[in-house]
Coordinates of C-alpha atoms in Angstrom, one line a residue:
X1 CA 150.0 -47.4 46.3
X2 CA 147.7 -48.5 43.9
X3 CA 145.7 -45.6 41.9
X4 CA 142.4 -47.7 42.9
X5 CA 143.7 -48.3 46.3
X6 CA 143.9 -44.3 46.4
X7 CA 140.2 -43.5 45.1
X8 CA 138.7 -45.8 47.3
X9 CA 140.4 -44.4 50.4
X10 CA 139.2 -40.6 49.1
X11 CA 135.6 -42.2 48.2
X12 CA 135.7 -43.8 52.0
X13 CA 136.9 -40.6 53.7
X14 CA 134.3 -38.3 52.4
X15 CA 131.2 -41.0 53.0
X16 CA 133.0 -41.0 56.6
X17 CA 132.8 -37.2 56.5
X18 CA 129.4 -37.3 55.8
X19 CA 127.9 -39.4 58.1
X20 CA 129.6 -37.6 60.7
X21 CA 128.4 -34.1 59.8
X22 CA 124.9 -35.8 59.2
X23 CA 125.1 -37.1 62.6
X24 CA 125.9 -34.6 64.6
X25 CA 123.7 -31.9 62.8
X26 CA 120.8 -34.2 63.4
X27 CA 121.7 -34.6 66.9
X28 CA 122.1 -30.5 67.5
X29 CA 118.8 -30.5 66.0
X30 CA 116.7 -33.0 67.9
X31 CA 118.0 -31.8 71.2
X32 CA 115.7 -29.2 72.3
X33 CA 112.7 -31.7 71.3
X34 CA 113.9 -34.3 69.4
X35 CA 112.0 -32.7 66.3
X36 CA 113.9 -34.0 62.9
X37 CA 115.2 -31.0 61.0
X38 CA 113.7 -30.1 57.7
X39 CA 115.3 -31.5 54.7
X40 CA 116.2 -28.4 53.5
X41 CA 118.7 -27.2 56.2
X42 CA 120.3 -30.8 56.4
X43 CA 121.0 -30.4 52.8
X44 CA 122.2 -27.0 53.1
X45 CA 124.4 -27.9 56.1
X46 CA 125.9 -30.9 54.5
X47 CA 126.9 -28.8 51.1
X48 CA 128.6 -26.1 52.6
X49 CA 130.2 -28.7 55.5
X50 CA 131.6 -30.1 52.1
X51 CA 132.2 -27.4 50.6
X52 CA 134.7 -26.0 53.3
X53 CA 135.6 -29.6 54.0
X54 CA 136.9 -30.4 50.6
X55 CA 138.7 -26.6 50.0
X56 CA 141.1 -27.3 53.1
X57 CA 141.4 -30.9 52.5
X58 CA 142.7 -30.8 49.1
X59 CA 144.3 -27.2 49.5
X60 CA 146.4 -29.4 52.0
X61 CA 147.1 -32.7 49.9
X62 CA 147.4 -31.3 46.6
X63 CA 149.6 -28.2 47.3
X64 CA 150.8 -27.4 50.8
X65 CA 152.2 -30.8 51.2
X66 CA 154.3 -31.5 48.8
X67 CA 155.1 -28.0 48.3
X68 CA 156.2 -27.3 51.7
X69 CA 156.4 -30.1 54.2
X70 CA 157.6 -32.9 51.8
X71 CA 160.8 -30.3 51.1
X72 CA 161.0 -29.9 55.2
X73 CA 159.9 -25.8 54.7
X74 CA 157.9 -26.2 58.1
X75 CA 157.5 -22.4 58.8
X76 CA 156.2 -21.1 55.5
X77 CA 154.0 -24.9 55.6
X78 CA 152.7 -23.9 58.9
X79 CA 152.3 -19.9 58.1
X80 CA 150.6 -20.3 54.4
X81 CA 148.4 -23.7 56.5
X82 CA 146.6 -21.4 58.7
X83 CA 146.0 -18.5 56.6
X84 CA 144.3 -21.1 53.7
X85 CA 142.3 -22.5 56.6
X86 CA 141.2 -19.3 57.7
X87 CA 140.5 -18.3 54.5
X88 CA 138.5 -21.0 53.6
X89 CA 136.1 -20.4 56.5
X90 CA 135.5 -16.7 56.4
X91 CA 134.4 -17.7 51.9
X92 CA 132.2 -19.8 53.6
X93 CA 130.8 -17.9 55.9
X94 CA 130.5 -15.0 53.0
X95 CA 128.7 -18.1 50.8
X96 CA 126.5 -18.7 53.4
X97 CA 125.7 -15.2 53.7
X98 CA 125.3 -14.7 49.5
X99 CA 122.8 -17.8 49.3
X100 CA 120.9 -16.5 52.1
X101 CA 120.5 -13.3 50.7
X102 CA 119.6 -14.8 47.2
X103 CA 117.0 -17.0 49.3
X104 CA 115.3 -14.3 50.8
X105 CA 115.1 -12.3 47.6
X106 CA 113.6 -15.0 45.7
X107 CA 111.3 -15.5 48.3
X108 CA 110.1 -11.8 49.2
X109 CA 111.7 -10.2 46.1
X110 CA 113.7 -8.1 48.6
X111 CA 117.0 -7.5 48.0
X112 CA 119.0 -7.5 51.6
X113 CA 122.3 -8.0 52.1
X114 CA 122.3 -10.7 55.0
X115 CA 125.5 -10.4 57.0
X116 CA 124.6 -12.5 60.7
X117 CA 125.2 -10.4 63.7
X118 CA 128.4 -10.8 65.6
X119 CA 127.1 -14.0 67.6
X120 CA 126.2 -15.7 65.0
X121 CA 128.9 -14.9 62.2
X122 CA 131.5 -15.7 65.0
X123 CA 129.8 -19.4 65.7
X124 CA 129.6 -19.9 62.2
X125 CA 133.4 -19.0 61.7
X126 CA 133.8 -21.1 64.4
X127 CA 132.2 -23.4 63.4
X128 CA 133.5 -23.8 59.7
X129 CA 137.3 -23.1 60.9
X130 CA 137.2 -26.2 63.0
X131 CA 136.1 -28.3 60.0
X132 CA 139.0 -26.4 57.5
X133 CA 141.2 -27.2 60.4
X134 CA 140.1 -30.5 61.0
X135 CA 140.3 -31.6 57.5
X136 CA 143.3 -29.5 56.5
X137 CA 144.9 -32.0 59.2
X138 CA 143.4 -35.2 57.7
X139 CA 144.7 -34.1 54.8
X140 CA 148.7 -33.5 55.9
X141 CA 148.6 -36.5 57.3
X142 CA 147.1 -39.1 54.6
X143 CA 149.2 -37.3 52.1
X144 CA 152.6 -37.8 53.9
X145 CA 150.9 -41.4 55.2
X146 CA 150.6 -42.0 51.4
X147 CA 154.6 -40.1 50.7
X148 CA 156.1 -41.9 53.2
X149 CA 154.8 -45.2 51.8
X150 CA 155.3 -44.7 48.4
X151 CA 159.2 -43.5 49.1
X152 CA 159.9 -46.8 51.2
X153 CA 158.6 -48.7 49.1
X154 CA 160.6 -47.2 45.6
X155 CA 163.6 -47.0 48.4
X156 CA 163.0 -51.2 48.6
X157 CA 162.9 -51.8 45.4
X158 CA 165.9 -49.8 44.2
X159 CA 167.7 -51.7 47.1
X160 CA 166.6 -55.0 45.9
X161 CA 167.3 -54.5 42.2
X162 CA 170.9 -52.4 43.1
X163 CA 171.4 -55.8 45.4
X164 CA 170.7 -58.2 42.2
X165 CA 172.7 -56.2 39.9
X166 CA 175.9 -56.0 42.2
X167 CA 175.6 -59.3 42.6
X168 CA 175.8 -60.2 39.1
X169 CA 178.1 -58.0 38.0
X170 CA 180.4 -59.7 40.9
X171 CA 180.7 -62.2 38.3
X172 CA 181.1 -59.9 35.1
X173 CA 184.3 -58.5 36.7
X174 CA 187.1 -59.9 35.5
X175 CA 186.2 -63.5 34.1
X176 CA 188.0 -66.4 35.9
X177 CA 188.8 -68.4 32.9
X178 CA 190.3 -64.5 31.4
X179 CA 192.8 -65.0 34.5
X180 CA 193.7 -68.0 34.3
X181 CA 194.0 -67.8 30.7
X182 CA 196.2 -64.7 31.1
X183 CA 198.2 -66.3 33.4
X184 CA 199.0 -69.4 31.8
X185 CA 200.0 -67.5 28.0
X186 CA 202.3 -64.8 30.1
X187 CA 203.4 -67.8 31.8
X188 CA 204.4 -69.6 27.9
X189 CA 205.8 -65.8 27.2
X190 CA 208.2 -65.8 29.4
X191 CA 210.4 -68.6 28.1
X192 CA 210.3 -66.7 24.9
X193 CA 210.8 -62.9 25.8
X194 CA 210.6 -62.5 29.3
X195 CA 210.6 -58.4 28.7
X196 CA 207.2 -58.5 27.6
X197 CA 205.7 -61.5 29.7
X198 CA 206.9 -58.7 32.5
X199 CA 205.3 -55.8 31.1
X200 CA 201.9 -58.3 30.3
X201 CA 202.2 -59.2 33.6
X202 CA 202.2 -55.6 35.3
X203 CA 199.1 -54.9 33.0
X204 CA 197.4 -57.6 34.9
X205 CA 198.6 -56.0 38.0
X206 CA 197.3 -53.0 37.4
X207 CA 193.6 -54.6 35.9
X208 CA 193.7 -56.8 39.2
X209 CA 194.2 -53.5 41.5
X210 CA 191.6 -51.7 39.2
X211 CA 189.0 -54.2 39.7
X212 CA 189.6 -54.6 43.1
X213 CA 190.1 -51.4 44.3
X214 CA 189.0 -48.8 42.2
X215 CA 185.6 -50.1 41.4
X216 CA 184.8 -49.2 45.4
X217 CA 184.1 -45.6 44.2
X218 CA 180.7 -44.8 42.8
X219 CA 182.3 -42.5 40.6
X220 CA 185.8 -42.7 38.9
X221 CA 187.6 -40.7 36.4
X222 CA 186.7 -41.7 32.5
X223 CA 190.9 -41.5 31.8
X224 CA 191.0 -44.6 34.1
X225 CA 188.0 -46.5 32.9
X226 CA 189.5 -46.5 29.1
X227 CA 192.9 -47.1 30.5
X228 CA 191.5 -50.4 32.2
X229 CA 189.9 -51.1 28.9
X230 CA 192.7 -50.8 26.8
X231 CA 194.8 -53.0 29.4
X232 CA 191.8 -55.6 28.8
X233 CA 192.2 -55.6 25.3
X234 CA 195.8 -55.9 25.3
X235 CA 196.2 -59.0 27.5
X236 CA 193.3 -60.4 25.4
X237 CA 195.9 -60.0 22.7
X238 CA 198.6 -62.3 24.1
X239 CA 196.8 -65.4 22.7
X240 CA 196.2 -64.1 19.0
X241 CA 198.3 -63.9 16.1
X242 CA 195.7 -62.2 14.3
X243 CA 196.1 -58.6 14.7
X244 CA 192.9 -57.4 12.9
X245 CA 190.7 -59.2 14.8
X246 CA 190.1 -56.5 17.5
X247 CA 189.7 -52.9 17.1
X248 CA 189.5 -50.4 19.5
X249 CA 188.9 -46.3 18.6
X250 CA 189.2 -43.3 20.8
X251 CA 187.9 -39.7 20.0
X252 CA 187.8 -37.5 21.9
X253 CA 189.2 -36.1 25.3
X254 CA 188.1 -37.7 29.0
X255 CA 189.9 -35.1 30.8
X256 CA 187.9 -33.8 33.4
X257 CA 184.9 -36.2 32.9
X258 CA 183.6 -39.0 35.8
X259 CA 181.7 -42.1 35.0
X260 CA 180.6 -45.7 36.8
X261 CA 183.8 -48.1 36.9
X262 CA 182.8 -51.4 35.0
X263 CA 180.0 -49.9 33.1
X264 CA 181.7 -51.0 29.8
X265 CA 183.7 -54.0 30.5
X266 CA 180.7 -56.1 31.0
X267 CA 179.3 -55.7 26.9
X268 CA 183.4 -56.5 26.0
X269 CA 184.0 -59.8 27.8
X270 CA 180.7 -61.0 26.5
X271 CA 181.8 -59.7 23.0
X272 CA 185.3 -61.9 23.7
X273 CA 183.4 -64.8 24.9
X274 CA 180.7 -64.9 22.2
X275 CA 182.7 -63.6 19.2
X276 CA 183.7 -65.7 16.3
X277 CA 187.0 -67.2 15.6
X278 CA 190.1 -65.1 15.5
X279 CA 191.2 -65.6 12.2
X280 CA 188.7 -63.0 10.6
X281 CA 189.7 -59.2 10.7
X282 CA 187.3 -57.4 12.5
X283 CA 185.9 -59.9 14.7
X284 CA 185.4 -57.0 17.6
X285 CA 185.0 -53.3 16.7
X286 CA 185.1 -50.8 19.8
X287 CA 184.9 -47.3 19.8
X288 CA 184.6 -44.8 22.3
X289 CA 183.7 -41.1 21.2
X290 CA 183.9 -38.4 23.9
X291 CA 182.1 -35.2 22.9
X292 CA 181.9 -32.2 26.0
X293 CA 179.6 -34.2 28.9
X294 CA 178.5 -37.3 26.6
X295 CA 180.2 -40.2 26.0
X296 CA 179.1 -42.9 23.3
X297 CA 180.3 -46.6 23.3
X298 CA 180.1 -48.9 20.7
X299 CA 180.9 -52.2 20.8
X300 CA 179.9 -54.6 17.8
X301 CA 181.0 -58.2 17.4
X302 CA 181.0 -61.4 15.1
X303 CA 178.9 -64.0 16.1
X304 CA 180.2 -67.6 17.1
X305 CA 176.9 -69.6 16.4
X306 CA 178.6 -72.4 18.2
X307 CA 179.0 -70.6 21.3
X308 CA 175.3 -69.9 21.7
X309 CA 173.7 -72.4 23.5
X310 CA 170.9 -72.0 25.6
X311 CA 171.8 -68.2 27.2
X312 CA 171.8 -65.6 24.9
X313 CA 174.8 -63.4 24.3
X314 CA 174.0 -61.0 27.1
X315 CA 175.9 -63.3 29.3
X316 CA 175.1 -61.6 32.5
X317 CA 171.4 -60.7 31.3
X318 CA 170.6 -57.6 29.1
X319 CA 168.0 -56.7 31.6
X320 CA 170.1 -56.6 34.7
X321 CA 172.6 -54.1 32.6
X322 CA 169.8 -52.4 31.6
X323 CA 168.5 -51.6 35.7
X324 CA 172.2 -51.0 36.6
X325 CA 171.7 -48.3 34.0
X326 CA 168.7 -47.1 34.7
X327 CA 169.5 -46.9 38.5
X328 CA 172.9 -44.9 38.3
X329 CA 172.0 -43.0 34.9
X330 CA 168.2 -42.3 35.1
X331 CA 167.4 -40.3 31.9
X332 CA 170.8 -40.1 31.5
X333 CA 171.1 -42.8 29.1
X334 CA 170.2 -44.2 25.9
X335 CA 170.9 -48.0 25.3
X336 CA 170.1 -49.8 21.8
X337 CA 171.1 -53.5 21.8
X338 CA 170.7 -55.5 18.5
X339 CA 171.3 -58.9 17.4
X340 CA 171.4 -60.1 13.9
X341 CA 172.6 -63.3 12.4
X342 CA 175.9 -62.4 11.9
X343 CA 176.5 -59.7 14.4
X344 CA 175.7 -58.2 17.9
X345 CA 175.9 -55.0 18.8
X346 CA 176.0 -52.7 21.7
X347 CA 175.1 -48.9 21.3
X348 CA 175.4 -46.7 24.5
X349 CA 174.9 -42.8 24.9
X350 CA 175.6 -41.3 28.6
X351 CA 175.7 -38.2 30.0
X352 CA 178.6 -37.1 32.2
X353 CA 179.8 -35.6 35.6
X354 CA 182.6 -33.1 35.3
X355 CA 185.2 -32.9 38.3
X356 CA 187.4 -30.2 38.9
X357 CA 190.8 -30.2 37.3
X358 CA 194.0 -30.4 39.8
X359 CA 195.2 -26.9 39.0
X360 CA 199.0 -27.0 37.6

């Protein structure tokens, strides 16, 4: 909800409240003989009606709720509720009785501690525990009105943007044209050695089964994420004769460490499909540094100017990476992208789950 949305619902509420306590004070008032009540006691009715009004209201929205009954802690929300509501009407009654006292000793420069008799203090409680109870009520509720909306409507727009990002990286995952370019130069391998075209070809076995299977999981071990990578890189391999153009550095130790599958394969293919041509050394430089729960990826390519047309290299969109990230690794990540006219680069810190180790 809106912030001005929110003030103009509080700025209504109280000009609600007090008409009503207008009202009916006027009406107490003119029953016996319709006589309208000096401008003094309204005003001195409507402050402390306020007074209490506000103290419960806002004890209620600003602190009971969400301290208690937005974490489902019912008992101590009920048991601490009445007590601040109580609490609220015997100060008023004791204000009540302080301004009195400072009235009449103004007025007949007697000091007298006014304290009502039992009658009257108890229809005065009364009286001001029904309004801390009434708006101490008003209270719980627009606050967890107000909760409730603001949580199902973040829950809808994380749903909506998870939605748009799934669906694009559907198409991040393992390129088309890389499989059927894969196939077809494991297919050309065979007739030459027919040991390796069978050892490229499990590799794209295994990629296929990764990618199909494995990304299911929200969470999968790091080990297995770089070993699809490096099966990536390799059957990228099969159609270069150039074997400086791609890098690829590990440092460090993923054991024990659990991360999102195909958080780092969509920033290579685009490197593959927007690099420049594979007769330069160096044309891809990945590296991968573990250190204890943090993991930093680095991925900086060669630019082909030719291949930039109209879409930019972040082939699936920068900005949907970027929400994926922010969704599954809120302030959990730091991503730097930067594009100069020679190079592209991808810079990406994350923090880490650990899992348990199988014991030995």
């Amino acid at each position: 909800m809106k912030k001005i949305h929110l003030i103009a619902l509080h700025v209504g509420y109280w000009l609600l409240f007090t008409f009503l306590i207008s009202f009916v004070f006027f009406i107490s008032q003119a029953s016996d003989g319709f006589a309208l009540p000096d401008t003094e006691d309204w005003i001195a009715i409507l402050l402390f009606s306020l007074l209490t009004g506000i103290s419960s209201f806002y004890a209620f929205y600003l602190w009971l709720v969400p301290r208690y009954l937005v974490t489902r802690n019912i008992n101590h929300f009920v048991r601490i509720g009445v007590l601040v509501s109580l609490g609220v009407a015997v100060l008023s009654v004791l204000l009540v009785s302080l301004v009195t006292t400072v009235i009449i000793y103004i007025a007949l420069n007697q000091w007298q501690w006014i304290l009502f008799s039992g009658s009257d203090q108890l229809i005065l409680l009364a009286g001001f525990t029904l309004l801390a109870l009434v708006n101490a009520l008003t209270g719980t509720l627009l606050r967890a009105s107000i909760t409730w909306y603001t949580d199902i409507h973040l829950k809808e727009q994380i749903a909506n943007q998870a939605l748009q990002t799934e669906l694009a990286l559907l198409k991040s995952q393992l390129n088309p044209h890389f499989l059927f370019n894969t196939l077809h130069n494991i297919d050309i391998l065979i007739g030459h050695d027919a040991a390796k075209a069978s050892a490229y070809l499990n590799k794209l076995s295994d990629l296929l089964r990764f990618s199909l299977y494995e990304t299911q999981a929200n969470q999968i071990p790091l080990a297995q994420e770089i070993a699809s990578i490096e099966k990536y890189i390799e059957l990228q391999k099969i159609r270069m004769s150039n074997e400086q153009y791609v890098s690829l550095l590990i440092d460090g130790q993923a054991d024990g460490l659990e991360i999102t599958p195909m958080l780092f394969m969509p920033y290579i293919e685009n490197a593959f499909k927007y690099a420049a041509n594979k007769k330069i050394t160096d044309g891809i430089c990945i590296n991968i540094k573990i250190s204890n729960e943090h993991i930093h990826f680095q991925c900086v390519n060669v630019i082909d100017p030719s291949k930039l047309t109209r879409e930019n290299q972040g082939g699936i969109g920068q900005k949907l990476l970027g929400k994926r990230l922010a969704l599954l690794y809120p302030e959990r990540h730091k991503l730097l992208v930067k594009a100069t006219e020679t190079t592209y680069s991808v810079d990406l810190t994350l923090s880490l789950k650990t899992y348990a180790l199988p014991a030995d």
